[in-house]
XYZ file of C-alpha atoms in Angstrom:
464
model
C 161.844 83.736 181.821
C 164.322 85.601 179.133
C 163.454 82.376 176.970
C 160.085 82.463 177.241
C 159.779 86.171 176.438
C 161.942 85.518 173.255
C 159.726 82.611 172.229
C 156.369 84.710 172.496
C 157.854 87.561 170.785
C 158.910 85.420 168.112
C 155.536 83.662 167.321
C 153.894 87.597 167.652
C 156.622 88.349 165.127
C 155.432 85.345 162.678
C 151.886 86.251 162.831
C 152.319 89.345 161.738
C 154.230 88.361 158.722
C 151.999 85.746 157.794
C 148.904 87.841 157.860
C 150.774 90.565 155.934
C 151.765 88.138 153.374
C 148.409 87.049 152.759
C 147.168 90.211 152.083
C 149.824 91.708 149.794
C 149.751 88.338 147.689
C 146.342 86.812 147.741
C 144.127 89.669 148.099
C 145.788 92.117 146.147
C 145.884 90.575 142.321
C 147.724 93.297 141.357
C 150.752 91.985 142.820
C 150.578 88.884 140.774
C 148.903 90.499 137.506
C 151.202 93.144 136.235
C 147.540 94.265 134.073
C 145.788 96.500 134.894
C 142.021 94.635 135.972
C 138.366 95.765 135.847
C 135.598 93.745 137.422
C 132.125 94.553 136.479
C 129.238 92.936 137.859
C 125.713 92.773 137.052
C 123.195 95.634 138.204
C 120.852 94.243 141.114
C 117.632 95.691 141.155
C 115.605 94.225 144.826
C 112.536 93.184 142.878
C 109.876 91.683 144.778
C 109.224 87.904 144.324
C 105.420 88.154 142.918
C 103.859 85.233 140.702
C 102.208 85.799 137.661
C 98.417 85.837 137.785
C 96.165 85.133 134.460
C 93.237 86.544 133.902
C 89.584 85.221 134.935
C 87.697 84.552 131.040
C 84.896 83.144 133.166
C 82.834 85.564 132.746
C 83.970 86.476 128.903
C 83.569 82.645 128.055
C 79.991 82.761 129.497
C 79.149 85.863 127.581
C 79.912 84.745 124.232
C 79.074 80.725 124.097
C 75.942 81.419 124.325
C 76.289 83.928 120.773
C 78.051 81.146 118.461
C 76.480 78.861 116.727
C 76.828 75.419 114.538
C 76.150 76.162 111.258
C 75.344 72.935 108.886
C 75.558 73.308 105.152
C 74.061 70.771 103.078
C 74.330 70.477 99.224
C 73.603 67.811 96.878
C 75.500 66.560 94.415
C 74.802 63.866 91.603
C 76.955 60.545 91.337
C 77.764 59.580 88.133
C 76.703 55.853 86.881
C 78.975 53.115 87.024
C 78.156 50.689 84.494
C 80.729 47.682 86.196
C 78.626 48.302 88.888
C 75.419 48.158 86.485
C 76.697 44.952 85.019
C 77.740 42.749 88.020
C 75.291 43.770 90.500
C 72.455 44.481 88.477
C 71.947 48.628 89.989
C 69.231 50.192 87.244
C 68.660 53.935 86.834
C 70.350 57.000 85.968
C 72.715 59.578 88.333
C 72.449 59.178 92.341
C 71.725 62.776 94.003
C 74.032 62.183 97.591
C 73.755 64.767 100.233
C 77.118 66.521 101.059
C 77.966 68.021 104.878
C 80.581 70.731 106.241
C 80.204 72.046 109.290
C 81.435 75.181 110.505
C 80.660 77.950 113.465
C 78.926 81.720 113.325
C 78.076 84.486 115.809
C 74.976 85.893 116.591
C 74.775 89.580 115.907
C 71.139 90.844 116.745
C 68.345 89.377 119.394
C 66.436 89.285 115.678
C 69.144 86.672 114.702
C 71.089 88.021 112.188
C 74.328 85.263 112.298
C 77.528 86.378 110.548
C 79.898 83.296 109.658
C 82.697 83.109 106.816
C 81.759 82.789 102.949
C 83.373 79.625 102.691
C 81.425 78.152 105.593
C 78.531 78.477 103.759
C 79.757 78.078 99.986
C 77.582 76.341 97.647
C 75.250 75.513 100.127
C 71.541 74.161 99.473
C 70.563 74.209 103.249
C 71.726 75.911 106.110
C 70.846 74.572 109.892
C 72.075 76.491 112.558
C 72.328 74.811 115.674
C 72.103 77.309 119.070
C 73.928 76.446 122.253
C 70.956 74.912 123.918
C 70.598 72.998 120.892
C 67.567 74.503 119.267
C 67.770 73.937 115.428
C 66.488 76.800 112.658
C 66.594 76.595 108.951
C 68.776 79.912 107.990
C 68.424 82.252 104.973
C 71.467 83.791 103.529
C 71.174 87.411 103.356
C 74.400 88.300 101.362
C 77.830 87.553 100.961
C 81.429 88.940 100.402
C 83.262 86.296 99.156
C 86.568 88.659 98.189
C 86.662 89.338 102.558
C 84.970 85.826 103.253
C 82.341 87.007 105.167
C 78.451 85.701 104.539
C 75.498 86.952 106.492
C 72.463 84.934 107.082
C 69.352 85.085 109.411
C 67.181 82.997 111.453
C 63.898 83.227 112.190
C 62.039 83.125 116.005
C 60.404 84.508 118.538
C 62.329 84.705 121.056
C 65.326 87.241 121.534
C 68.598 85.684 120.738
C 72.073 86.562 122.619
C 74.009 87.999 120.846
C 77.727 89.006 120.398
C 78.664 93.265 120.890
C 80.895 94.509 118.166
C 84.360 95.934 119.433
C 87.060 98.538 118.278
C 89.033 95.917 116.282
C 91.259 98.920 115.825
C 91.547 99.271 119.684
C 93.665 96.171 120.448
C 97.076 95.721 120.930
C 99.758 93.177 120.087
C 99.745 90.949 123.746
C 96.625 91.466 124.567
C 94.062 88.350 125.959
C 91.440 86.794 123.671
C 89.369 84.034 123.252
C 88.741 81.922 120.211
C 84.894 80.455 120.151
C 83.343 78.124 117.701
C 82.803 74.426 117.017
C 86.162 72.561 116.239
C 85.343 68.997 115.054
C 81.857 69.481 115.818
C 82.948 70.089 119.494
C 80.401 72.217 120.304
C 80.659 75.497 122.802
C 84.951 75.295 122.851
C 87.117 77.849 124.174
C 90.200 78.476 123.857
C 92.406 81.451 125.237
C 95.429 82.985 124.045
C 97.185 86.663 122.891
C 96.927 89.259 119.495
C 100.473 88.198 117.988
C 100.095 90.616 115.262
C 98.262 92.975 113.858
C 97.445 94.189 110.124
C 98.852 90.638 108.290
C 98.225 90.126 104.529
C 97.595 86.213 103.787
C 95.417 86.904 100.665
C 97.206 87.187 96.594
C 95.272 90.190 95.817
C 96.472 92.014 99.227
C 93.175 93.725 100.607
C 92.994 91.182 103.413
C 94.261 92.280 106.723
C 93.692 90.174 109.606
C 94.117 89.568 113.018
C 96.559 86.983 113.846
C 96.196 85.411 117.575
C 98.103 82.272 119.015
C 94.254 81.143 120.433
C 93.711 77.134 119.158
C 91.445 77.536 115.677
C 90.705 74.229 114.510
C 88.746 72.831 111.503
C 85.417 73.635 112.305
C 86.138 76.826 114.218
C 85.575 79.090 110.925
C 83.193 81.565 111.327
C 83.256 81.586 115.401
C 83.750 84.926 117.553
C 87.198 86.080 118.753
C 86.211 88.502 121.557
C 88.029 90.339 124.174
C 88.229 90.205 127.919
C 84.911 91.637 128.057
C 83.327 88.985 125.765
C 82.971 91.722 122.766
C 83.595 90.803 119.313
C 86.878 91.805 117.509
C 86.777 89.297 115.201
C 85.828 86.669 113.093
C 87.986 83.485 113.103
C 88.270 82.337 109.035
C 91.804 80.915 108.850
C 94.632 78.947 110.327
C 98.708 78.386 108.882
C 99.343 74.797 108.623
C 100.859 72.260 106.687
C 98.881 69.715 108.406
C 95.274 71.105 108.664
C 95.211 71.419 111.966
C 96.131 73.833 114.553
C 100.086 74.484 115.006
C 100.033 77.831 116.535
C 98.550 80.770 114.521
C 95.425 81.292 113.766
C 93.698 84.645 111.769
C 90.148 86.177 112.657
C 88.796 89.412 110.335
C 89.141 92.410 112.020
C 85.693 93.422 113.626
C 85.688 96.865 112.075
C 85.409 95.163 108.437
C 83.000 92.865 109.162
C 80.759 95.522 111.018
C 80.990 97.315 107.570
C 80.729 94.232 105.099
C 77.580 93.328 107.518
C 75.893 96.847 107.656
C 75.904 96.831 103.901
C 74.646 93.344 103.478
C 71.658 94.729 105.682
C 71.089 97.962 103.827
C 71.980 97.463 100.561
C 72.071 93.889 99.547
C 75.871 94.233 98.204
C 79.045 95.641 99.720
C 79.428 99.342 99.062
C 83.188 99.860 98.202
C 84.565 103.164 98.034
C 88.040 104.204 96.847
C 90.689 107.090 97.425
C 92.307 107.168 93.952
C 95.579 106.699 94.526
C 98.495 104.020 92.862
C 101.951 103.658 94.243
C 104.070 101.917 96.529
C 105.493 101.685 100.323
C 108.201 103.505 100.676
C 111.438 101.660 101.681
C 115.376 103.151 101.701
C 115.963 102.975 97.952
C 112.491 104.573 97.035
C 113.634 107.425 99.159
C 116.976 107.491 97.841
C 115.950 107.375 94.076
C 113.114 110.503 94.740
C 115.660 112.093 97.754
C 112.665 111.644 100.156
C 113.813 112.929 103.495
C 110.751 110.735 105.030
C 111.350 107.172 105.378
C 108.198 105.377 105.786
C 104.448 106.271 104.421
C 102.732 105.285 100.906
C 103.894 107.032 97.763
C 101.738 108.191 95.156
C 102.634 107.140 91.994
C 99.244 108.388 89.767
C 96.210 109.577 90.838
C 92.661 108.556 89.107
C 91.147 110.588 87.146
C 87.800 112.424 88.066
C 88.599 110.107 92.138
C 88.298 112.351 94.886
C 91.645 112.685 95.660
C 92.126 114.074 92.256
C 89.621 116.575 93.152
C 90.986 117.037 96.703
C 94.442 118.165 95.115
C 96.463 115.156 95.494
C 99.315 115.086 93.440
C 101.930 112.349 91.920
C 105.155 112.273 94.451
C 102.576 112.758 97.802
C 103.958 110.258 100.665
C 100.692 109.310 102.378
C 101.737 108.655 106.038
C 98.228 108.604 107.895
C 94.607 108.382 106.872
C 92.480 109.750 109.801
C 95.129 110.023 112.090
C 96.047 106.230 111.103
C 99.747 105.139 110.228
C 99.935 103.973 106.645
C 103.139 102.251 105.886
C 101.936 100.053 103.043
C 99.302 99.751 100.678
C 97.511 97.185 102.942
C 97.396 99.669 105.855
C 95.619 102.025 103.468
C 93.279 99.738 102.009
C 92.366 98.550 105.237
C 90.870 101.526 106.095
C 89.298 102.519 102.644
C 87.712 99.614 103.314
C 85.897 99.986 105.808
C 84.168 103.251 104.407
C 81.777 103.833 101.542
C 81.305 105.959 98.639
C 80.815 109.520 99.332
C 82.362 109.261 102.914
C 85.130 111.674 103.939
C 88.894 110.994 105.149
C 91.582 113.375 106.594
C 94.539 112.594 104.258
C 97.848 113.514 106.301
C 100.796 113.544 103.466
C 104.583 115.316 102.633
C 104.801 116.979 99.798
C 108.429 118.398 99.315
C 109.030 117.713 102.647
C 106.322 119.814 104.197
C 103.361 118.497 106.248
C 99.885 118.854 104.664
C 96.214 117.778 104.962
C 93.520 117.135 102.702
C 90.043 116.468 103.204
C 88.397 113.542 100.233
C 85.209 112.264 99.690
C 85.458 108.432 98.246
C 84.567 107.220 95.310
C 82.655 104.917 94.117
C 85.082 101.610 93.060
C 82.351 100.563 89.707
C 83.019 103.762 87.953
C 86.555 104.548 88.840
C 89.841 103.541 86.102
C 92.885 103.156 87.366
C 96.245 104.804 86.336
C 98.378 101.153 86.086
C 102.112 102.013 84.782
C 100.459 104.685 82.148
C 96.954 102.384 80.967
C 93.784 103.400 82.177
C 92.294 100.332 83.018
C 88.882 99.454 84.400
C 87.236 95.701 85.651
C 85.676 93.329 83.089
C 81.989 92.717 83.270
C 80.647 89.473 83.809
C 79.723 89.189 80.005
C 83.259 90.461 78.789
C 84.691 87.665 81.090
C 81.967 84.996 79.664
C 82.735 85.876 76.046
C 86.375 85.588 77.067
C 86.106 82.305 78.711
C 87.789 83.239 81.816
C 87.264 84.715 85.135
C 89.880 87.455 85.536
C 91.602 90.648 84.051
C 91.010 94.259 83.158
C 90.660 96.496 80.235
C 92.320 98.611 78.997
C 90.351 101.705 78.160
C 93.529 104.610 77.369
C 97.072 105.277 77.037
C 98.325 108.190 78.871
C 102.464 107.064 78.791
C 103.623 108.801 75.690
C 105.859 105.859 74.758
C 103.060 103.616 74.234
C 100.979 106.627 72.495
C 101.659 105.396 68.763
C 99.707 101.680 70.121
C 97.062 102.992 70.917
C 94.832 102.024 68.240
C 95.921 98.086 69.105
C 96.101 97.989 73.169
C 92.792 100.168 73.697
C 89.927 97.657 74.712
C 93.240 94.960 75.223
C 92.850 92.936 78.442
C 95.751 92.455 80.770
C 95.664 88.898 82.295
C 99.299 88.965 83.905
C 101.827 90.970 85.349
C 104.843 88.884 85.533
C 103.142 85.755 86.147
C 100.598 86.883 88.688
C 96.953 86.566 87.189
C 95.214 89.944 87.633
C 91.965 89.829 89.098
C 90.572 92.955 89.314
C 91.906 96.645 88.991
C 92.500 96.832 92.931
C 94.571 93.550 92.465
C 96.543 95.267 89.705
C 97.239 97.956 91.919
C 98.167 95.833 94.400
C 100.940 94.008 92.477
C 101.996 97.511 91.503
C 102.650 98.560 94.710
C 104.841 95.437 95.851
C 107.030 95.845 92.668
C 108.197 99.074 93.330
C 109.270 100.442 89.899
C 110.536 97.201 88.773
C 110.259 95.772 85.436
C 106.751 94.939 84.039
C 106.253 91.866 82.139
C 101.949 92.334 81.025
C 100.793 89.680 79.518
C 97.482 90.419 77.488
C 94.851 89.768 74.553
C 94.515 92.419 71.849
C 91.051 92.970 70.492
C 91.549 91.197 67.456
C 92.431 88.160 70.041
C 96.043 88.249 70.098
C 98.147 86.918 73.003
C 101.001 89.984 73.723
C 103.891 89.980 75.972
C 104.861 93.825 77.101
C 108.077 94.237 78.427
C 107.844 98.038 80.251
């Protein structure tokens, strides 16, 4: 019995050293890692296990396919002779006259059918079909056209009301939300596509007054001119454009903001012509080394290099050294984000101008001007747009004038560089004063190279 009570107490005895050992050296690291150790793990959040659910575009797609349209342009154009032709197989008679097709898409507007579509759709055109969804065929008239925002406005006429496409807040939308891209991609008529607004306020266009809409919806040859609508099947935009190096559809696409085209489309109606007016104001975004250089305490906005004379913001008070940062309660961070909304306003119309000047917050109500009568400060030249005759007698199609010099260190040229025409500013052509502006804006105080022609019909390079 003595044995037995040994051999138990023994193997109790063992147990308990095992089971110690264990936890001193394989549960506590320390032992083995003279270091101290820290452990982190990730945060758990007890999320429940939902599935993503799109959104229904039934009822969106149904809205708007019945508001776009095929529109058919037809010109003629006339085939020169071909006297091997003449000679082997005997063909007689002067120039052939062929017929020439592009197709392209548009959006009904009014029940009177009013169609909006882009400028290029319809360029050169000597007919225009439009083709409705139920596959009715009219003979259009072209109303107007704007070809510097690529928008052209025509009209069919029946008696029946048409359905037609509600304008939208283009303005309203936000980066990620859903919209639809309608229109007639390789004469595929009625096609929808879906997708999200992947950015907002992008500049594709040289002379920088374009701002679209860019959306990751399938646009397709063809598609130019259709709707982009919302969830609701309202129109915030015109589809004109995609980025490709193929031609074809590789993941962005561009529409024109519905806001602009409302305006372009409104003036078309009224007036004939687009009624542009203009704030009177040159400069350039601000970035870190503009407000370094001028010891701007406000990073981001639009600086005011010049103001125009007798524009309303001269006669609102605006001064040179203003940072622009919002134009009726707008952000403006670049000269596109202003223009975009001078844009979309007339002559005579009034915006709330939010700026800094030394640092303090202040407002100023202007009236716009009108853009034909206005010269623009450029670098110290008052400069103003070519007529159509100037450019004819010229032989070209771009460039301004100079009509003054108010930089004193160009003072004693005056008598050669007034009534001079700028062509370039370091290599870009210049198309119009707003384009000169434009390229002033981007080079932020950089050096000038202005190429020009002198009124005797001199070519000049300025270095400024």
């Amino acid at each position: 019995m003595k044995n037995i009570g040994t051999i138990l107490a023994t193997s109790l005895l063992s147990g308990v050293v095992t089971l110690g050992s264990y936890k001193l050296f394989f549960e506590h690291d320390s032992f083995l890692n003279n270091s101290n150790t820290i452990t982190t793990t990730a945060p758990f959040r007890n999320v429940a296990n939902t599935a993503f659910e799109a959104p229904n575009f039934k009822l969106a797609a149904e809205k708007t396919i019945h508001a776009v349209v095929h529109v058919k342009n037809v010109s003629f154009r006339n085939a020169p002779r071909n006297p091997i032709m003449e000679y082997f197989y005997g063909y007689q008679g002067g120039n052939k006259t062929y017929a020439q097709v592009g197709t392209g898409s548009g959006v009904i507007i009014s029940e009177d059918g009013y169609i909006v579509t882009n400028n290029h759709v319809i360029q050169n055109a000597n007919e225009l079909e439009i083709t409705l969804n139920d596959n009715r065929t009219f003979k259009a008239k072209l109303i107007g056209t704007d070809s510097k925002m690529d928008i052209a406005l025509l009209k069919i006429d029946t008696h029946e009301k048409l359905p037609f496409a509600s304008f939208a807040d283009s303005d309203a939308i936000s980066v990620g939300d859903w919209v639809l891209a309608v229109g007639n991609p390789y004469n595929l008529t009625s096609t929808v596509t879906a997708g999200i607004v992947s950015a907002k306020a992008r500049n594709l266009s040289e002379n920088g007054i374009q701002s679209f809409i860019q959306t990751d919806a399938a646009v397709n040859p063809g598609n130019s001119g259709g709707a982009l609508v919302n969830g609701n099947g309202d129109l915030i935009g015109i589809n004109t454009m995609i980025s490709s190096a193929t031609g074809s559809y590789v993941g962005y696409s561009f529409a024109i903001p519905s806001n602009m085209t409302r305006k372009i489309v409104n003036d078309l109606m009224e007036y004939g012509k687009v009624q542009q007016g203009i704030l009177g104001v040159q400069g350039y975004e601000i970035n870190s080394q503009v407000a370094a250089e001028n010891k701007l305490n406000f990073k981001q906005g639009f600086y005011v290099e010049s103001v125009t004379k007798n524009s309303g913001a001269e006669h609102a008070g605006l001064k040179k050294g203003d940072i622009i940062y919002k134009i009726d309660n707008k952000g403006i961070n670049s000269f596109l984000d202003l223009n975009s909304i001078i844009a979309t306003k007339r002559p005579n119309d009034e915006v709330k101008v939010s700026l800094k000047r030394n640092n303090q917050d202040k407002e100023f109500l202007v009236t716009l001007s009108k853009k034909e009568i206005a010269e623009i400060q450029f670098n110290g030249f008052e400069i103003e747009n070519l007529s159509s005759t100037e450019q004819k007698a010229l032989g070209i199609n771009y460039g301004v004038k100079i009509n003054g010099i108010s930089n004193e260190r160009y003072k004693p040229y005056e008598g050669e560089l007034k009534n001079a025409i700028i062509l370039a500013v370091n290599g870009s052509k210049i198309q119009n004063t707003e384009h000169a502006n434009e390229i002033l804006s981007k080079l932020n105080q950089q050096q000038l190279r202005i190429d020009l022609i002198t009124p005797k019909g001199e070519r000049l390079r300025l270095i400024l």
